[in-house]
XYZ file of C-alpha atoms in Angstrom:
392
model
C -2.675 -7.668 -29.559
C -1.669 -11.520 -29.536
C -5.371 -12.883 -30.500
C -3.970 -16.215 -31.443
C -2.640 -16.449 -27.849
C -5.490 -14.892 -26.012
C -8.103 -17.093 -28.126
C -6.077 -20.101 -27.014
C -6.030 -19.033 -23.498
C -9.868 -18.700 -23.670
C -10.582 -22.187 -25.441
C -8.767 -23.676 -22.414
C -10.006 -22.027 -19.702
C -14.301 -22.363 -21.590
C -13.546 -26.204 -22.034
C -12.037 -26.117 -18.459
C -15.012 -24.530 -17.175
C -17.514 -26.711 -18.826
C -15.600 -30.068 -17.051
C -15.972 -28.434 -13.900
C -19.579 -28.093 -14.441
C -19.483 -31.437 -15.707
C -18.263 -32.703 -12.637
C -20.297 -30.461 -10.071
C -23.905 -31.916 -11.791
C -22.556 -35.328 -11.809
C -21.803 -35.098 -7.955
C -24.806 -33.715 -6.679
C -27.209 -34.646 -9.432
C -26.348 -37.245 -11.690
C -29.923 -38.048 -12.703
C -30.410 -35.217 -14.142
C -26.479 -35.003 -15.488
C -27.612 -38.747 -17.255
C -30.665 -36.688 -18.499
C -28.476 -34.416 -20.704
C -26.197 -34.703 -23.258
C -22.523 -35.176 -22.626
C -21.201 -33.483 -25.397
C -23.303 -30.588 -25.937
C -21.593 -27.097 -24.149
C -24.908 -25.196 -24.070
C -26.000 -27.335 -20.641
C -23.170 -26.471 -19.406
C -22.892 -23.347 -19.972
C -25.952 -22.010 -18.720
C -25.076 -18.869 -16.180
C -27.241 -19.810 -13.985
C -25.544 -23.466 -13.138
C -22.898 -21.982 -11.673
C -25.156 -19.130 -9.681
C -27.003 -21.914 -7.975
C -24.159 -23.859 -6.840
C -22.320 -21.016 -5.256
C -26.192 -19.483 -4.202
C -26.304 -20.335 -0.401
C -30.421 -19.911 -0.628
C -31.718 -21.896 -3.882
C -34.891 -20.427 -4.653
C -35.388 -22.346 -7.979
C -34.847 -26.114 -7.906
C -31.784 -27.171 -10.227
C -34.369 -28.995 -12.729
C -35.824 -25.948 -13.181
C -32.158 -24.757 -14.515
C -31.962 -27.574 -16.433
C -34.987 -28.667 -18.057
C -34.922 -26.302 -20.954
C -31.956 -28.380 -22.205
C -32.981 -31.927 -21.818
C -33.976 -33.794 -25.360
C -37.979 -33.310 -25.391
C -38.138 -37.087 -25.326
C -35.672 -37.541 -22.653
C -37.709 -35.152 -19.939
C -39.638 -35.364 -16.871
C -43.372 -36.031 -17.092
C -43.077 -33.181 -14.759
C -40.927 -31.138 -12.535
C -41.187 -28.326 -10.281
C -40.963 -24.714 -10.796
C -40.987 -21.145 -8.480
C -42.050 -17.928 -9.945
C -40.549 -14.956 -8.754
C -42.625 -12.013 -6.944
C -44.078 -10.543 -10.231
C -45.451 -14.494 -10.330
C -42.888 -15.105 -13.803
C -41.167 -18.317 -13.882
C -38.237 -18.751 -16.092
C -36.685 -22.029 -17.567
C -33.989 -21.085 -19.299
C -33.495 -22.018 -22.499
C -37.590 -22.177 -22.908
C -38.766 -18.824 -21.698
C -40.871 -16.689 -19.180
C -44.548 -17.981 -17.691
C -46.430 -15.240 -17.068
C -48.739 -16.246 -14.095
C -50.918 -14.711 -11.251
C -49.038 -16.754 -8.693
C -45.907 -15.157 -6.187
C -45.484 -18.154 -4.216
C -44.108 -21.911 -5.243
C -44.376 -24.810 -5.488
C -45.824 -24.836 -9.306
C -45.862 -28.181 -10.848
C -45.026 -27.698 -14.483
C -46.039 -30.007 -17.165
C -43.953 -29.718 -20.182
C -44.471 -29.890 -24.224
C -42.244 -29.766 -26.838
C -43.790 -26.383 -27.745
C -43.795 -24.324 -24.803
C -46.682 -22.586 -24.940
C -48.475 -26.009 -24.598
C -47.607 -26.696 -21.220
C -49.567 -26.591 -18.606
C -49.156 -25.348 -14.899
C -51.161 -26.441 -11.723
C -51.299 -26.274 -8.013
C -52.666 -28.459 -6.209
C -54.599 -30.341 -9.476
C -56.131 -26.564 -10.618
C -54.687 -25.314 -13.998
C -53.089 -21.933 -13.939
C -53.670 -19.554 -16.048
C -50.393 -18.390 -18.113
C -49.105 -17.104 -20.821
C -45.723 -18.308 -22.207
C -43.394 -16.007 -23.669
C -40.313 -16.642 -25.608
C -36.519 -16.253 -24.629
C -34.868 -13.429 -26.545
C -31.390 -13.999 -28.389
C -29.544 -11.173 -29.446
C -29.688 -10.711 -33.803
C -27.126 -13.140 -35.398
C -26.130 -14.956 -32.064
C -26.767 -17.343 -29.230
C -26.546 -14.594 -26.496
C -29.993 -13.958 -24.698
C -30.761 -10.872 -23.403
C -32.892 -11.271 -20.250
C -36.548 -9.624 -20.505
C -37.348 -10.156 -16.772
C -35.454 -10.688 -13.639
C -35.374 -14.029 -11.612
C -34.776 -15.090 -8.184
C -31.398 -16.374 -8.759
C -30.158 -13.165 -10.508
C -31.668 -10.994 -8.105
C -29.490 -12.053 -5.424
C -26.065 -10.315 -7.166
C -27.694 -7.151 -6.948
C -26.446 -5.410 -3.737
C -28.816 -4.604 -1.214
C -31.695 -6.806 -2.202
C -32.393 -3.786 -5.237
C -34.648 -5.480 -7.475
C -34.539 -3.602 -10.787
C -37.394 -2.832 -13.241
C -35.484 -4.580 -16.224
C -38.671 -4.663 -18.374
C -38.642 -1.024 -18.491
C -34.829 -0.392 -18.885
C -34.937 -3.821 -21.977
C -37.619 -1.334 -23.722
C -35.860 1.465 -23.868
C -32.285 -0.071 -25.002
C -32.769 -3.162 -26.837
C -32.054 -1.248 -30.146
C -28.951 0.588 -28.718
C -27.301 -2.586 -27.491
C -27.735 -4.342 -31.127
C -27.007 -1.347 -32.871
C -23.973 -1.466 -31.115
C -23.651 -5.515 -31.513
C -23.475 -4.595 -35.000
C -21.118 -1.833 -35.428
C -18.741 -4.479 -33.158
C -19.661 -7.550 -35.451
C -18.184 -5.263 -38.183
C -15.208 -3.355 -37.192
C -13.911 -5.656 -34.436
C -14.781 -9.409 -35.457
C -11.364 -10.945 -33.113
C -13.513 -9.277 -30.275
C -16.897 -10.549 -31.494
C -15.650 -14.058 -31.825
C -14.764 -14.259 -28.712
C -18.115 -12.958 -27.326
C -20.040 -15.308 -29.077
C -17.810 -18.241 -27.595
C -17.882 -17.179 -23.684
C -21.033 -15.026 -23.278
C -24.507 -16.365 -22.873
C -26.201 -14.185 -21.467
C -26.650 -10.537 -21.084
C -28.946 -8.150 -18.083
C -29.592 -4.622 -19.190
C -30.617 -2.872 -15.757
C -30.998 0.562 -14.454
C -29.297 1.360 -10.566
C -28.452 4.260 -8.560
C -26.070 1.849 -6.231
C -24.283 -0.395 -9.008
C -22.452 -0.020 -11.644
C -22.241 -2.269 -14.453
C -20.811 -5.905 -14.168
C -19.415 -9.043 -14.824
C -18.927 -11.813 -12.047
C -18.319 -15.590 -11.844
C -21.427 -15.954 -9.675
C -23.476 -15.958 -12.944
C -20.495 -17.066 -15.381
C -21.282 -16.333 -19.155
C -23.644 -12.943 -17.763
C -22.541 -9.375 -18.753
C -24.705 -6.803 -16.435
C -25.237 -3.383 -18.149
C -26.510 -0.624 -15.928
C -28.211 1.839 -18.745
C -29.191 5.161 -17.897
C -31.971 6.614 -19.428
C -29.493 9.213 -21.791
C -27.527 5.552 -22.795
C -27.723 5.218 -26.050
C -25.069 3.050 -28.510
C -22.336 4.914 -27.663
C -22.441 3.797 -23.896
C -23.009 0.426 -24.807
C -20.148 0.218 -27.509
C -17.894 0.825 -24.403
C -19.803 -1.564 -21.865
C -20.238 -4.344 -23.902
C -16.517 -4.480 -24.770
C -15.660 -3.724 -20.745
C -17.831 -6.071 -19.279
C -18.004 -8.766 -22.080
C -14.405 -8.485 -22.070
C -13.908 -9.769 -18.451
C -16.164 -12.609 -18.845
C -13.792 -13.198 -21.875
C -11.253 -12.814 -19.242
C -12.328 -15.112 -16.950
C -11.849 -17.927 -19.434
C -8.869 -16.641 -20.549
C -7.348 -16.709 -16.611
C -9.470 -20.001 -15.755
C -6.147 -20.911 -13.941
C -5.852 -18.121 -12.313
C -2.753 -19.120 -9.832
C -0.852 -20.061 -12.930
C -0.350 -16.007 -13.925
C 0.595 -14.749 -10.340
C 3.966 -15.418 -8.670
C 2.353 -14.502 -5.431
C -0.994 -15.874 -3.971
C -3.495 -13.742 -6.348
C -5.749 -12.512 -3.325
C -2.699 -10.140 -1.967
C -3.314 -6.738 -1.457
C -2.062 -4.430 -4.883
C -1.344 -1.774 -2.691
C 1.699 -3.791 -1.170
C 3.306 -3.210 -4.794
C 1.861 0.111 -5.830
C 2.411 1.617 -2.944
C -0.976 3.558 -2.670
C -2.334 2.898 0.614
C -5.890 3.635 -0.308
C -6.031 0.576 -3.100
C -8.348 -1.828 -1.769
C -8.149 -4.143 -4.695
C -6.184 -7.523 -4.806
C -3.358 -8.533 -7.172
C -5.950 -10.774 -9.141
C -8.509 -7.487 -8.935
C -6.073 -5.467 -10.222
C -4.791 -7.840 -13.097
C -8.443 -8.432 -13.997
C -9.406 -4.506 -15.524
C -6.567 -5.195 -17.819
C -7.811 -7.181 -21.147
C -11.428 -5.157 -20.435
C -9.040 -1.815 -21.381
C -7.371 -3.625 -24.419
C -10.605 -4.951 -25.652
C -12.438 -1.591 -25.184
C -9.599 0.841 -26.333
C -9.127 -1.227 -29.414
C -12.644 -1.149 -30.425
C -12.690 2.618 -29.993
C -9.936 3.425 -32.507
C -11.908 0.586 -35.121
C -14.997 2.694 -34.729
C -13.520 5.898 -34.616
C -11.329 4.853 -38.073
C -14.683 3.619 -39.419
C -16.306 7.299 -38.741
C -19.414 5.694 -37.094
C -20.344 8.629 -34.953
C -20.736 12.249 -35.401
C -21.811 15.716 -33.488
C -22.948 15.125 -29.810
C -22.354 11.127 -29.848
C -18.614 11.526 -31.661
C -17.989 14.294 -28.942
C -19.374 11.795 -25.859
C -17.364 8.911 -27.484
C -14.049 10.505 -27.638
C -14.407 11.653 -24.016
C -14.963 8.165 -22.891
C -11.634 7.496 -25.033
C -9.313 9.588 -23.442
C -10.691 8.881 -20.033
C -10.513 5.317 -20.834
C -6.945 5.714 -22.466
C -5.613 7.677 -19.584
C -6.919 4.896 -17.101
C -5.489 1.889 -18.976
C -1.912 3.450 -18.509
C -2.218 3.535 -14.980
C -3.738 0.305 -14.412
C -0.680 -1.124 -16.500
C 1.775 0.617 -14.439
C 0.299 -1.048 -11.128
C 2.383 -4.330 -13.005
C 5.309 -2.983 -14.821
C 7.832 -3.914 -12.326
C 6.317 -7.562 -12.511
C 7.912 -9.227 -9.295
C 3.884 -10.193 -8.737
C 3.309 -11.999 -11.906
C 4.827 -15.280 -13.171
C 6.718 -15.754 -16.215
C 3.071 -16.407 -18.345
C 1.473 -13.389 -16.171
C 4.502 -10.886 -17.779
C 3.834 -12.369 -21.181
C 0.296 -11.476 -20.695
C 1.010 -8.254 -19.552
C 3.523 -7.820 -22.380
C 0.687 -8.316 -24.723
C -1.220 -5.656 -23.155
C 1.610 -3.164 -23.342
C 2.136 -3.417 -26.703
C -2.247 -3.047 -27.340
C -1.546 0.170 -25.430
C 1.409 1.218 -27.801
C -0.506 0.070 -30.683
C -3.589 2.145 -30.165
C -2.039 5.083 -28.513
C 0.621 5.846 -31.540
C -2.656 6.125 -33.474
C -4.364 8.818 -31.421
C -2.060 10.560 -29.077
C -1.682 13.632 -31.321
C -5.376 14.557 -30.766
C -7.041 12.524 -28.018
C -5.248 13.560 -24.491
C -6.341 17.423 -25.628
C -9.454 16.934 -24.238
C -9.777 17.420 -20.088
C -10.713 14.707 -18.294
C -9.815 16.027 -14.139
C -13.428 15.974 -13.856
C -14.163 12.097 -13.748
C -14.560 9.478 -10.975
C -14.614 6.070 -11.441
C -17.384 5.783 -13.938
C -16.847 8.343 -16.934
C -19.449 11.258 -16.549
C -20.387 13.112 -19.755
C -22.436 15.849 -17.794
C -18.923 16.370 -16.145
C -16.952 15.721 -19.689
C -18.870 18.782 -21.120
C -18.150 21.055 -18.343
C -14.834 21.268 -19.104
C -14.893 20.212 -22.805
C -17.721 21.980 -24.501
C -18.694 20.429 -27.458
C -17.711 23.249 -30.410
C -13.729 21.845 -29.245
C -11.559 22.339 -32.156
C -10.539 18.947 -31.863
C -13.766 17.221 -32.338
C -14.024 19.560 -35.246
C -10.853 18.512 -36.476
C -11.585 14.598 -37.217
C-alpha cells in the first residue's frame, strides 16, 4: 500500500480538522479559545470538542471540555462541572471525580495537582476522590475508565454500558495487542498515534463496535466476555483505521464524482444496500489496514492452537469481504480521478496480501457468518483439528 500517500492524505485532513476546531471555539467561545494555546493540537483534538458542538443537549459545559488543557496559571479561579448518574465528573485531560452527587451544578476549584481540588455546592465541600486519566503503554491514547454524559449519547437507545467492568476484564488484551501492532505493523501504528485520542472498550447486545465523527479521535470496541487479543488485533485496526480514514478523506467531496450521500445500490445494483456512496467507500482502508496486519502477525507466528485457529477464520472472512466491498467501485464512474487513485491503492493492498495467502486461507468455510464474524459459527463448520491450521 501507498503509505507515503495515505500519510499525506491524513496530515492534511488532522491539520484541517484542528483549523476547523480552531475556528468553531473562536466563534462561540473565544474566551476560552484566548485561554489556550494556539499552537498546541492536543486542545484541539480532544473528541469530545467536536461531540459537544454537534450534541443538540450539552450536558457538560464546554469549560468543563476544556479546562484540563488550559496552562495551570492561565485557568479559571473556578468553573463549573456536571457529574454523570454514577455522580463521576470527568475533565478530560485531568481525570475522573468520584463523588456522591448525580445532579449539577458542581463548582470546581482547580489545582495544579488534581487531587487538590476541591468541589462544593452551594459553599459545602464535597467529598471526592480524584482519579487519574489512563493512557495506553507507550502513547498519548487514553482509554476511558468510566462513561460520561456526552459519550453516552452515541450509544443507541439511551444503553448506558458498564465500561468499568468490560475496562477490567480487557485492558491487558487491548495492549497486548497494541504491542504485537507497535511491532509488526509500525506504518499502521504511526498513524494511530497521530489521529486517535481516545479509545471506549464497552460491552452491547445492540451495537457493534465503532468509529464516528460525533466523537472524532474515539475508537469504540464492543468486547465480549470470550474477547481476548485476537479480537482486538482485528478491531483496533478496523475501527482505528476509519478514524485514520476520516482524516485521510477530510475533503470528502474531493474523492466522489457524484454527491457522496447517493445511494450505492444505484451502482451495485443490489436493491437491499442501504449504504451511501461515501458509506460504502468508507469500509475500504479499515479492510487494507486490518488484512495487512493479519498477514504481519500471521508471518511473525504470534498465535497458536485455539487463538491461531479463531484468527485465521476472522482472515478469510475478512479477506472474502474486502473483495466484495472493492468490487462495489471497480467500474469507478462514482469516484473522481483522486477517488480511483485511492481505490487503486487499495486494489493493489488486496493483491499484495492475497498472493501471500490464497493457497491456504479461502480453505476454510466461512457461509456461516453475518455481518460481524462469529467464531461459535466459524467452528461449526471448521473444527479446529483442520489440516490447514495444522499445516502453518
Amino acid at each position: 500500500m501507498n503509505y507515503e500517500f495515505i500519510n499525506q492524505k491524513t496530515a492534511e485532513g488532522r491539520d484541517g480538522y484542528i483549523q476547523y476546531i480552531n475556528l468553531l471555539l473562536y466563534k462561540n467561545r473565544k474566551d476560552l479559545f484566548d485561554l489556550l494555546e494556539f499552537d498546541a493540537d492536543a486542545p484541539f483534538m480532544e473528541p469530545m470538542l467536536y461531540t459537544w458542538f454537534n450534541a443538540r443537549e450539552k450536558k457538560i459545559p464546554l469549560e468543563q471540555i476544556v479546562y484540563g488543557y488550559i496552562v495551570p496559571e492561565k485557568r479559571p479561579g473556578s468553573i463549573t462541572v456536571y457529574p454523570d448518574r454514577s455522580g463521576i465528573i470527568y475533565l478530560p485531560n485531568i481525570g475522573y471525580y468520584h463523588t456522591d452527587i448525580t445532579e449539577g451544578p458542581i463548582e470546581y476549584y482547580g489545582h495544579e495537582k488534581a487531587f487538590l481540588a476541591r468541589l462544593m455546592v452551594n459553599g459545602e465541600v464535597v467529598n471526592a476522590t480524584c482519579e487519574p486519566i489512563c493512557l495506553l503503554p507507550d502513547s498519548g491514547i487514553e482509554l476511558c475508565l468510566h462513561n460520561d454524559p456526552l459519550l453516552n449519547t452515541l450509544f443507541e437507545g439511551n444503553e448506558d454500558p458498564a465500561i468499568e467492568d468490560v475496562v477490567s476484564r480487557h485492558k491487558q488484551h487491548l495492549e497486548k495487542a497494541l504491542a504485537y501492532i507497535k511491532i509488526y505493523y509500525p506504518e499502521f501504528d504511526a498513524l494511530l498515534q497521530a489521529t486517535v485520542k481516545k479509545v471506549v472498550i464497552f460491552k452491547s447486545k445492540q451495537m457493534r463496535s465503532f468509529a464516528s465523527m460525533l466523537a472524532n479521535g474515539t475508537a469504540f470496541f464492543n468486547a465480549q466476555d470470550w474477547h481476548d487479543e485476537v479480537f482486538f488485533c482485528e478491531d483496533i485496526t478496523h475501527q482505528c483505521g476509519h478514524v485514520i480514514y476520516y482524516a485521510v478523506m477530510f475533503d470528502k467531496n474531493s474523492f466522489f464524482s457524484v454527491p457522496p450521500e447517493t445511494p450505492i445500490k444505484q451502482f451495485n445494483n443490489r436493491s437491499n444496500d442501504v449504504r451511501t456512496v461515501l458509506g460504502a467507500f468508507y469500509s475500504l482502508l479499515p479492510f487494507c489496514f486490518s488484512n495487512t496486519n493479519s498477514w504481519r502477525l500471521l508471518d511473525g507466528e504470534i498465535f497458536s492452537d485455539r487463538q491461531l485457529h479463531e484468527f485465521l477464520g476472522r482472515f478469510a472472512f475478512r479477506m472474502r469481504k474486502f473483495k466484495i466491498a472493492l468490487e462495489d467501485f471497480r467500474s469507478g464512474e462514482m469516484l473522481s480521478e483522486k477517488g480511483r487513485l485511492l481505490w487503486s491503492a487499495f486494489e493493489e493492498a488486496l493483491n499484495e496480501v492475497d498472493e501471500k495467502v490464497n493457497y491456504f486461507l479461502y480453505q476454510y468455510d466461512t457461509s456461516s457468518q453475518t455481518y460481524d464474524f462469529s467464531y461459535e459459527n466459524f467452528l461449526l463448520l471448521n473444527p479446529i483439528a483442520n489440516p490447514v491450521t495444522n499445516q502453518l
